[in-house]
N, C-alpha and C. Protein backbone atom coordinates (compact mmCIF):
# COMPACT_ATOMS: atom_id res chain seq x y z
N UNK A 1 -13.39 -16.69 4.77
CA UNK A 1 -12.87 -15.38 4.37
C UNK A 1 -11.83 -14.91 5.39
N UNK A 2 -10.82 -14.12 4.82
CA UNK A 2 -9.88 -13.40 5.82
C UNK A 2 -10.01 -12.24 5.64
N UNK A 3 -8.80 -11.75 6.64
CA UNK A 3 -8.87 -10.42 6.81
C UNK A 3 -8.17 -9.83 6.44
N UNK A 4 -7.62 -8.19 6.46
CA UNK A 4 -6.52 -7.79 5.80
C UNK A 4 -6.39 -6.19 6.49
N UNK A 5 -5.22 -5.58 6.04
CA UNK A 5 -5.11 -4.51 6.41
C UNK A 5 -4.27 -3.78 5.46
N UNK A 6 -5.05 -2.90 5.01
CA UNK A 6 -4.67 -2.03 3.36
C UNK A 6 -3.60 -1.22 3.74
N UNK A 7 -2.82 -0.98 3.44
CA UNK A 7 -1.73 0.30 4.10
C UNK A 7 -1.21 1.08 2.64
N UNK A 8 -1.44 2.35 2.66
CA UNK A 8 -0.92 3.24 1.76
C UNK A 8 0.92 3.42 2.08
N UNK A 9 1.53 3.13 1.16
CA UNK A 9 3.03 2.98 1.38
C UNK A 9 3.87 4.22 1.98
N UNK A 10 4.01 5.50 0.67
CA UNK A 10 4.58 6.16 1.24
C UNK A 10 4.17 7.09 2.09
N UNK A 11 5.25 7.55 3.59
CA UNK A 11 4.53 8.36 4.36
C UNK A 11 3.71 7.66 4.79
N UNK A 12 3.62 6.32 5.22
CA UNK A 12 2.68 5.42 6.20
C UNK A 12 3.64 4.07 6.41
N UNK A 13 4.60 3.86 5.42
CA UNK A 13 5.50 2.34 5.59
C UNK A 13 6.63 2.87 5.77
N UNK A 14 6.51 3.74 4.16
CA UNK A 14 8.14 3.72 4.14
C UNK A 14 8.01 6.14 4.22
N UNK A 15 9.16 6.36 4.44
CA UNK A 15 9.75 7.59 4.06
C UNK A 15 9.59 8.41 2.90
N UNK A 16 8.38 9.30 2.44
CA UNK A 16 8.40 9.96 1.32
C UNK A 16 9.44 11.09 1.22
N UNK A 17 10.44 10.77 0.64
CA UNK A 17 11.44 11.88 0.14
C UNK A 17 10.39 12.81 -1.48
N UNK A 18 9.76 12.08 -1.83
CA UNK A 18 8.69 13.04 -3.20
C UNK A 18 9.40 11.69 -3.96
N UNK A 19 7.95 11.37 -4.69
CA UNK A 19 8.36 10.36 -5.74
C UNK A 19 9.46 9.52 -5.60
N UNK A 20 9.58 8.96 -4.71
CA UNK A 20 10.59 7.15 -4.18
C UNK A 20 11.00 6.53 -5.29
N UNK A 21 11.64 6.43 -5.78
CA UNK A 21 12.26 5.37 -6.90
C UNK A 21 13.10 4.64 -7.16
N UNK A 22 14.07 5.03 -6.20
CA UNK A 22 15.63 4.47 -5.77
C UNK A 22 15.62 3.63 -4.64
N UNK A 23 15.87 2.22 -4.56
CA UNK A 23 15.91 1.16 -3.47
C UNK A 23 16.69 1.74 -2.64
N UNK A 24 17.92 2.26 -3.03
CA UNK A 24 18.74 2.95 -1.91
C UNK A 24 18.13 4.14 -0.97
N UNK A 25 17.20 4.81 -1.43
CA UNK A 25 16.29 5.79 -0.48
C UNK A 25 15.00 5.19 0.15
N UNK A 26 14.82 4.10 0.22
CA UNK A 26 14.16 3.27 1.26
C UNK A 26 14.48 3.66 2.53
N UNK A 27 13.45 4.05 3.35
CA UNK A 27 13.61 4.02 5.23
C UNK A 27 12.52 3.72 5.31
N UNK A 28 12.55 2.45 6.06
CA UNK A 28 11.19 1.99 6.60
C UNK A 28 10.98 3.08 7.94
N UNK A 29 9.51 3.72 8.33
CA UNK A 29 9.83 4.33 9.52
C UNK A 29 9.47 3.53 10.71
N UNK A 30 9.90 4.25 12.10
CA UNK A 30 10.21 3.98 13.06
C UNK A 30 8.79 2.80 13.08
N UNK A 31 8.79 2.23 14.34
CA UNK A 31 7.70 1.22 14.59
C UNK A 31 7.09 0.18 13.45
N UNK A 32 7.48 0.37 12.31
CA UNK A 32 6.43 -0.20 11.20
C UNK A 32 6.46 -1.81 11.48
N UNK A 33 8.00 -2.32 11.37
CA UNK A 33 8.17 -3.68 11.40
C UNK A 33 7.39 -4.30 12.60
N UNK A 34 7.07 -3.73 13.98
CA UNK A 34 6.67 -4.29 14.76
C UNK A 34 5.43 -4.24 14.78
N UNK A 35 4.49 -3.44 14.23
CA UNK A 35 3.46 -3.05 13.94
C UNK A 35 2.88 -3.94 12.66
N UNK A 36 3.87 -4.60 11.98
CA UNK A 36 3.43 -5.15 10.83
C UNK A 36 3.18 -6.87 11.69
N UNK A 37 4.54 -6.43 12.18
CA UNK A 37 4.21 -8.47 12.77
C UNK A 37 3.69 -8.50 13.85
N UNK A 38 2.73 -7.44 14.73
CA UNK A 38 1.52 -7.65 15.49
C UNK A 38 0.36 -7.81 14.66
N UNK A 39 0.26 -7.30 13.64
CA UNK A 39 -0.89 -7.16 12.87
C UNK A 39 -0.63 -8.43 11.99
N UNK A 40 0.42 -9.28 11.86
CA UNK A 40 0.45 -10.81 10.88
C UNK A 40 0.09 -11.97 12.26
N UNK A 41 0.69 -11.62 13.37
CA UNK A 41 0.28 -12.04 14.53
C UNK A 41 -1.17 -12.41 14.82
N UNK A 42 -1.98 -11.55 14.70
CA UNK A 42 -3.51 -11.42 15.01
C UNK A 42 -4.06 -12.05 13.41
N UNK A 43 -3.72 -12.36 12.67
CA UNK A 43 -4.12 -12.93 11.61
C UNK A 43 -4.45 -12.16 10.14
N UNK A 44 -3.97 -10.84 10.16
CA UNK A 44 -4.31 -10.03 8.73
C UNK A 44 -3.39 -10.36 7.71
N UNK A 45 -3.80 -10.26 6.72
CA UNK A 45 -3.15 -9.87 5.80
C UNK A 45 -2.55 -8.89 5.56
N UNK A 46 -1.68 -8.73 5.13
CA UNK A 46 -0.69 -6.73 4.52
C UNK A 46 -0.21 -6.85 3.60
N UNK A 47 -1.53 -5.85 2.94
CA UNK A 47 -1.21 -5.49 1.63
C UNK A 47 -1.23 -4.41 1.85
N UNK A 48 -0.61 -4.06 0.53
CA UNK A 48 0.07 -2.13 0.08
C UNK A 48 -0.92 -1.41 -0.84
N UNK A 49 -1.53 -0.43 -1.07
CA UNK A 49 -2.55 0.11 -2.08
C UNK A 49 -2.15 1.53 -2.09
N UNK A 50 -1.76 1.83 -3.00
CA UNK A 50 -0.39 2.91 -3.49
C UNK A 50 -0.60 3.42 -4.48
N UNK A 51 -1.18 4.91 -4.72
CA UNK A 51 -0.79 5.61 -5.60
C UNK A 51 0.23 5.88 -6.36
N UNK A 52 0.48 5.81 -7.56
CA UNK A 52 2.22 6.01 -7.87
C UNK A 52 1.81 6.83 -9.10
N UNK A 53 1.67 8.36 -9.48
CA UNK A 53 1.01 8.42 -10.60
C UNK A 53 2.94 9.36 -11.23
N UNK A 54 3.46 9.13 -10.56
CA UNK A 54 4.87 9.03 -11.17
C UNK A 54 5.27 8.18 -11.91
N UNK A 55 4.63 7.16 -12.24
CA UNK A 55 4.81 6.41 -13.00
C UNK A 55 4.12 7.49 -14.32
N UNK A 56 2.31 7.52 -14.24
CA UNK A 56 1.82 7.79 -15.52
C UNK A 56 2.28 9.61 -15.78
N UNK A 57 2.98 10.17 -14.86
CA UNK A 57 3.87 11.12 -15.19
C UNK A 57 5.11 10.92 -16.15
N UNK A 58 5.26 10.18 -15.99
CA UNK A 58 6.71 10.06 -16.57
C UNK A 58 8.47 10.15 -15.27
N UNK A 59 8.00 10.22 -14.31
CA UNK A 59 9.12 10.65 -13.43
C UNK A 59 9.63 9.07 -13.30
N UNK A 60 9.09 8.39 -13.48
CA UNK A 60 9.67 7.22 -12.90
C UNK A 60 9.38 5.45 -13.70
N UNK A 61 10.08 4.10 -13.72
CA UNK A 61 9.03 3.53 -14.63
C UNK A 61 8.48 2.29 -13.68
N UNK A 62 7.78 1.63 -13.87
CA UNK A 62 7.00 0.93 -13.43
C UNK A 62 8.22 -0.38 -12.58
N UNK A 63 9.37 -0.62 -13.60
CA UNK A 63 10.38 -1.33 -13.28
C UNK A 63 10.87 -0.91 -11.29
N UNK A 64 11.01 0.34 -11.56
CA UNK A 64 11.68 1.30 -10.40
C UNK A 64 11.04 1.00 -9.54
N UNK A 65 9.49 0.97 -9.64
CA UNK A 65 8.55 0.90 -8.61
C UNK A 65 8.50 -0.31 -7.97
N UNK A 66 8.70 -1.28 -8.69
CA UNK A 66 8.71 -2.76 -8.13
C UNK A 66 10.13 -2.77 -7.51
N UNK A 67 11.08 -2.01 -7.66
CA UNK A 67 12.52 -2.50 -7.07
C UNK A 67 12.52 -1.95 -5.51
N UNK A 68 11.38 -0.79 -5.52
CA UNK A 68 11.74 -0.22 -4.33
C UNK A 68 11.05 -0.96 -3.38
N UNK A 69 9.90 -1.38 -4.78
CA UNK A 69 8.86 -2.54 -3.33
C UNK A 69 9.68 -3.99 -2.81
N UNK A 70 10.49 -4.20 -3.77
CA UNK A 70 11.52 -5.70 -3.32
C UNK A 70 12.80 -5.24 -2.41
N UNK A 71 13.15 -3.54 -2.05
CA UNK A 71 13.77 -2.96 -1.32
C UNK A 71 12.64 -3.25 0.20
N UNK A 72 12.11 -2.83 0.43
CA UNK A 72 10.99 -2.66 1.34
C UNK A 72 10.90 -4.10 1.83
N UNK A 73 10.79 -5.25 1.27
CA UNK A 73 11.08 -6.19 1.36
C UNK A 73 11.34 -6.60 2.62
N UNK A 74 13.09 -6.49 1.46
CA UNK A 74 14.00 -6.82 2.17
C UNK A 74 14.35 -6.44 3.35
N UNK A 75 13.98 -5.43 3.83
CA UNK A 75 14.31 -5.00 4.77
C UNK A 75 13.00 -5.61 5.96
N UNK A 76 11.80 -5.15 5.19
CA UNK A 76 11.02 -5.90 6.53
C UNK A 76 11.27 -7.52 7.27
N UNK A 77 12.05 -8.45 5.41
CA UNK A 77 11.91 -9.80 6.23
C UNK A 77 13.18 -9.64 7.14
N UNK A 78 14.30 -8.53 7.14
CA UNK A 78 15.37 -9.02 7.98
C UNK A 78 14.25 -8.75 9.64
N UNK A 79 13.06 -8.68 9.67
CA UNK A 79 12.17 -8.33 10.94
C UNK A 79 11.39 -9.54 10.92
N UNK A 80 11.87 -10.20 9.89
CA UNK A 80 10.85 -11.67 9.99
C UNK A 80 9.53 -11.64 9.41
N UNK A 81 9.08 -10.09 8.56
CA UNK A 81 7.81 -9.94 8.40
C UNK A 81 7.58 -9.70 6.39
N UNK A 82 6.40 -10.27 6.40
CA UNK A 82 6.48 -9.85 5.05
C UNK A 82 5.12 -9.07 4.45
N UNK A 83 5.20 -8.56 3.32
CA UNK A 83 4.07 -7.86 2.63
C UNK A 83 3.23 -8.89 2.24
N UNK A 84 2.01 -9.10 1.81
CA UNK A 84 1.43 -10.14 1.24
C UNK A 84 1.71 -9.76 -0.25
N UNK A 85 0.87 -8.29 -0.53
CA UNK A 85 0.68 -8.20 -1.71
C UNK A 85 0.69 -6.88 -1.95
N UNK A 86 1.28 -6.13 -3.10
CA UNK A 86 1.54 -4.68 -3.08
C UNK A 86 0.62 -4.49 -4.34
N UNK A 87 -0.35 -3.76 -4.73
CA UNK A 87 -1.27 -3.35 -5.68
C UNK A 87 -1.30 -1.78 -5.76
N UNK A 88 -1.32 -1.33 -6.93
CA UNK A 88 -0.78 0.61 -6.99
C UNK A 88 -2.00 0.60 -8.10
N UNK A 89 -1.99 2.30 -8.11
CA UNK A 89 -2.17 2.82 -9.62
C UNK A 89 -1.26 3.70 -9.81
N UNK A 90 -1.00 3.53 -11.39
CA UNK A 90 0.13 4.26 -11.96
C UNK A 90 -0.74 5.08 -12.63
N UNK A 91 -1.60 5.87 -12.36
CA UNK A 91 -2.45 6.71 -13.68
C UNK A 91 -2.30 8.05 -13.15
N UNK A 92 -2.50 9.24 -13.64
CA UNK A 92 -2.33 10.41 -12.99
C UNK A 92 -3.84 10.96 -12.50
N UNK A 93 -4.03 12.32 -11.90
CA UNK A 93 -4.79 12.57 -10.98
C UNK A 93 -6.43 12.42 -12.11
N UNK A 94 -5.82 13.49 -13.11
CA UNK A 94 -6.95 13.55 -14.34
C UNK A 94 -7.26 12.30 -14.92
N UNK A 95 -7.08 11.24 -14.72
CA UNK A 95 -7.82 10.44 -15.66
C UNK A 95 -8.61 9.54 -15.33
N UNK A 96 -8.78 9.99 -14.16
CA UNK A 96 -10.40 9.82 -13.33
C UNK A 96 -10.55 7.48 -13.25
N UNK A 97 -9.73 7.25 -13.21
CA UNK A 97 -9.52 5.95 -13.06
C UNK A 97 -9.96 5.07 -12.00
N UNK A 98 -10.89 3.99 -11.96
CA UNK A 98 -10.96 3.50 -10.71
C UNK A 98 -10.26 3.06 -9.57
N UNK A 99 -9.26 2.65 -10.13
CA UNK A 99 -8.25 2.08 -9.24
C UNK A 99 -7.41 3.30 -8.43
N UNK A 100 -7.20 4.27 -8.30
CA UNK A 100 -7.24 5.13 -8.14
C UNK A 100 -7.39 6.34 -6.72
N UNK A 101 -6.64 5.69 -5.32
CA UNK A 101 -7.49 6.30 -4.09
C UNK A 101 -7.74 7.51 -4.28
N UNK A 102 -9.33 8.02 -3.97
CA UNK A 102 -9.67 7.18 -2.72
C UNK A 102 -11.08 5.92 -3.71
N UNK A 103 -10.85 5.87 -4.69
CA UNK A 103 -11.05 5.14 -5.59
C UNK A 103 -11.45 3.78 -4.51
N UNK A 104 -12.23 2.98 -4.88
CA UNK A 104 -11.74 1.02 -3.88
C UNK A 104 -11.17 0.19 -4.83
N UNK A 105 -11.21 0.46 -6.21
CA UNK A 105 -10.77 -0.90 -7.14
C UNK A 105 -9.24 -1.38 -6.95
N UNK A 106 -8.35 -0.37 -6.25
CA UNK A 106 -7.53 -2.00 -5.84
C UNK A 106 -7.97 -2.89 -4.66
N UNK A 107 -8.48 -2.07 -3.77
CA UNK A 107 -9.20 -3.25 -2.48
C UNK A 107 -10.13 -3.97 -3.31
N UNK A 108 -11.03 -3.79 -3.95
CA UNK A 108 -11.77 -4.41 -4.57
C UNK A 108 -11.22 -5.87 -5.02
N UNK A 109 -10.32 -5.36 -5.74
CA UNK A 109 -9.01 -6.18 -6.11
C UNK A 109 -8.53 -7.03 -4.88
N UNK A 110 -8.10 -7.00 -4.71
CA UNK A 110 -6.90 -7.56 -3.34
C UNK A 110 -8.33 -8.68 -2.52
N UNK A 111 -9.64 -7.92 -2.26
CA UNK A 111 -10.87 -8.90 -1.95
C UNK A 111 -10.90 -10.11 -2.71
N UNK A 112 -10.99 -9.71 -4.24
CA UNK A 112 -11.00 -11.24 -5.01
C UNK A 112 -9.61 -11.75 -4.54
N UNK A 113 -8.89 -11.34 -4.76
CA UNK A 113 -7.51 -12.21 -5.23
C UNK A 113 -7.16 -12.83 -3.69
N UNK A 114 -7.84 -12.56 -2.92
CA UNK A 114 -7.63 -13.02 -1.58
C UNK A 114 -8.74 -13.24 -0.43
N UNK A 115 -10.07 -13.29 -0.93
CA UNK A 115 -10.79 -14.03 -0.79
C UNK A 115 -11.24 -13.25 0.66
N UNK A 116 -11.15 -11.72 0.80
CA UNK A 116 -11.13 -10.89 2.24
C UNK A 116 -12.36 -10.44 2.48
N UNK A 117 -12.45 -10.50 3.82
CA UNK A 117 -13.70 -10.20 4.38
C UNK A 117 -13.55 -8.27 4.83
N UNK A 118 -13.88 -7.83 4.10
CA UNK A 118 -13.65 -6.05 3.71
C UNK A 118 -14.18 -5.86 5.31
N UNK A 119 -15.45 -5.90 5.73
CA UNK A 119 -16.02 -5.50 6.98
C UNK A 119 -15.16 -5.82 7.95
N UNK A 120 -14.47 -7.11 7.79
CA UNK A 120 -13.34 -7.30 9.16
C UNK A 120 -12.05 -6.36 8.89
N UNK A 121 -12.06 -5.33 7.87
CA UNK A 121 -10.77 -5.06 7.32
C UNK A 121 -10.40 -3.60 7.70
N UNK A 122 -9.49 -3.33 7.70
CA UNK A 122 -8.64 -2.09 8.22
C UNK A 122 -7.98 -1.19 6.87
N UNK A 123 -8.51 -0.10 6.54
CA UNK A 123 -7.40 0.50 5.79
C UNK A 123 -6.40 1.51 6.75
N UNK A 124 -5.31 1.78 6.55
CA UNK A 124 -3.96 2.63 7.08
C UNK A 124 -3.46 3.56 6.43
N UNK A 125 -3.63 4.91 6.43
CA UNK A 125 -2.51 5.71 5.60
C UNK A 125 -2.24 6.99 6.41
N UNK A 126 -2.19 8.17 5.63
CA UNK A 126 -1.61 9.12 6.28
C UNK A 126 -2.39 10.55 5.42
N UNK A 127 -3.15 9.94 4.30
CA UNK A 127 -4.16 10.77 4.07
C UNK A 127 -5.35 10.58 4.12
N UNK A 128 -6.12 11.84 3.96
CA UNK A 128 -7.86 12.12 3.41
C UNK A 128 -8.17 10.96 2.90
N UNK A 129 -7.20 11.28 1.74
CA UNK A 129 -7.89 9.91 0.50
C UNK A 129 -7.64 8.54 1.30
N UNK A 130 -7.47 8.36 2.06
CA UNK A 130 -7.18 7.14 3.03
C UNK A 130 -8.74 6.98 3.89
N UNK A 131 -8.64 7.74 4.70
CA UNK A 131 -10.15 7.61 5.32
C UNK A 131 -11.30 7.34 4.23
N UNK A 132 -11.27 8.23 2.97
CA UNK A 132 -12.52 8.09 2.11
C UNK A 132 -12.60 6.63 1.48
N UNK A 133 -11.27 6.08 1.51
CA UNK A 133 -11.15 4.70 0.62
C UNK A 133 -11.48 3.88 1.69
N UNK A 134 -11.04 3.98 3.15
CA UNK A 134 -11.55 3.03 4.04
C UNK A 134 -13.47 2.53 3.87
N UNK A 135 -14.07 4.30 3.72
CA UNK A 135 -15.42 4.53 3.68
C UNK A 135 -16.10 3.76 2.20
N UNK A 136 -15.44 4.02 1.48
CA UNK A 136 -16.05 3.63 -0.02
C UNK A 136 -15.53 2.14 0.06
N UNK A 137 -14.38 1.29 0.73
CA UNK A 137 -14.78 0.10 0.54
C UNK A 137 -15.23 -0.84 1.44
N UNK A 138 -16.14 0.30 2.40
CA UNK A 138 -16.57 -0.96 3.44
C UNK A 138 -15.27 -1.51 4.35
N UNK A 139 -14.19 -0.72 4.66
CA UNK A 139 -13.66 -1.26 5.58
C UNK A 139 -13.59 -0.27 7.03
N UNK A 140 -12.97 -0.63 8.05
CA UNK A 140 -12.58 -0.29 9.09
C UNK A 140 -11.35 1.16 9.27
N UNK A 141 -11.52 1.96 9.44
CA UNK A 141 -10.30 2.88 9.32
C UNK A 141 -8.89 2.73 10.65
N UNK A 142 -8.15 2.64 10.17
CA UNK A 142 -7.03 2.36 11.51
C UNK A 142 -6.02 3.44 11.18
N UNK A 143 -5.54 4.17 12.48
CA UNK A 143 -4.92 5.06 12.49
C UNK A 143 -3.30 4.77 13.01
């Protein structure tokens, strides 16, 4: 089993301007890249677990969301570093969905599909619902 380290995107990777949708408004912030390739260094995984309920709003479409994540990218590998795996929910607050932080079913997720040892694992964000998702899936909280 490996390990991993969950990171909530915006306002923890990248720059929340409100609902991100445009590759061109990508800013990775300060420290991230080096912080990402100490943490690929020591052996984790980095994956993304991302609310996006701008999508099941209507503000934005699912297309957009993946461009900004292949923006994000790009920019981390010019640091040599990469994402493993980016997993969201697009559902809005009301529809009570699992996947959903502080929900676990995308870690849940990201465990199968990568075979992770949750107890060795770290979640990262910049909210509440961050700590509670660390708690509900059995991982480690990192600040």
């Amino acid at each position: 089993m490996t390990k991993a380290i969950f990171f909530d995107r915006d306002n923890t990777l990248i720059y929340d301007s409100g609902y991100i949708h445009k590759p061109e408004d990508v800013v990775v912030l300060e420290s991230v890249p080096e912080a990402l390739l100490l943490a690929k260094s020591k052996g984790f995984l980095l994956i993304v677990v991302s609310n996006q309920s701008g999508i099941g709003r209507g503000y934005f479409s699912e297309n957009e969301f993946h461009n900004v994540n292949r923006r994000i990218d790009e920019i981390l590998l010019s640091y040599g570093v990469k994402i493993d795996a980016y997993y969201f929910c697009p559902h809005r607050p009301d529809e009570g969905c699992r996947c959903r932080k502080p929900e676990p079913g995308m870690v849940e997720r990201a465990s199968r599909d990568f075979n992770i040892d949750l107890r060795r694992s770290y979640v990262v964000g910049d909210k509440d619902i961050d700590v509670e998702l660390a708690r509900k899936a059995g991982c480690r909280l990192g600040l």
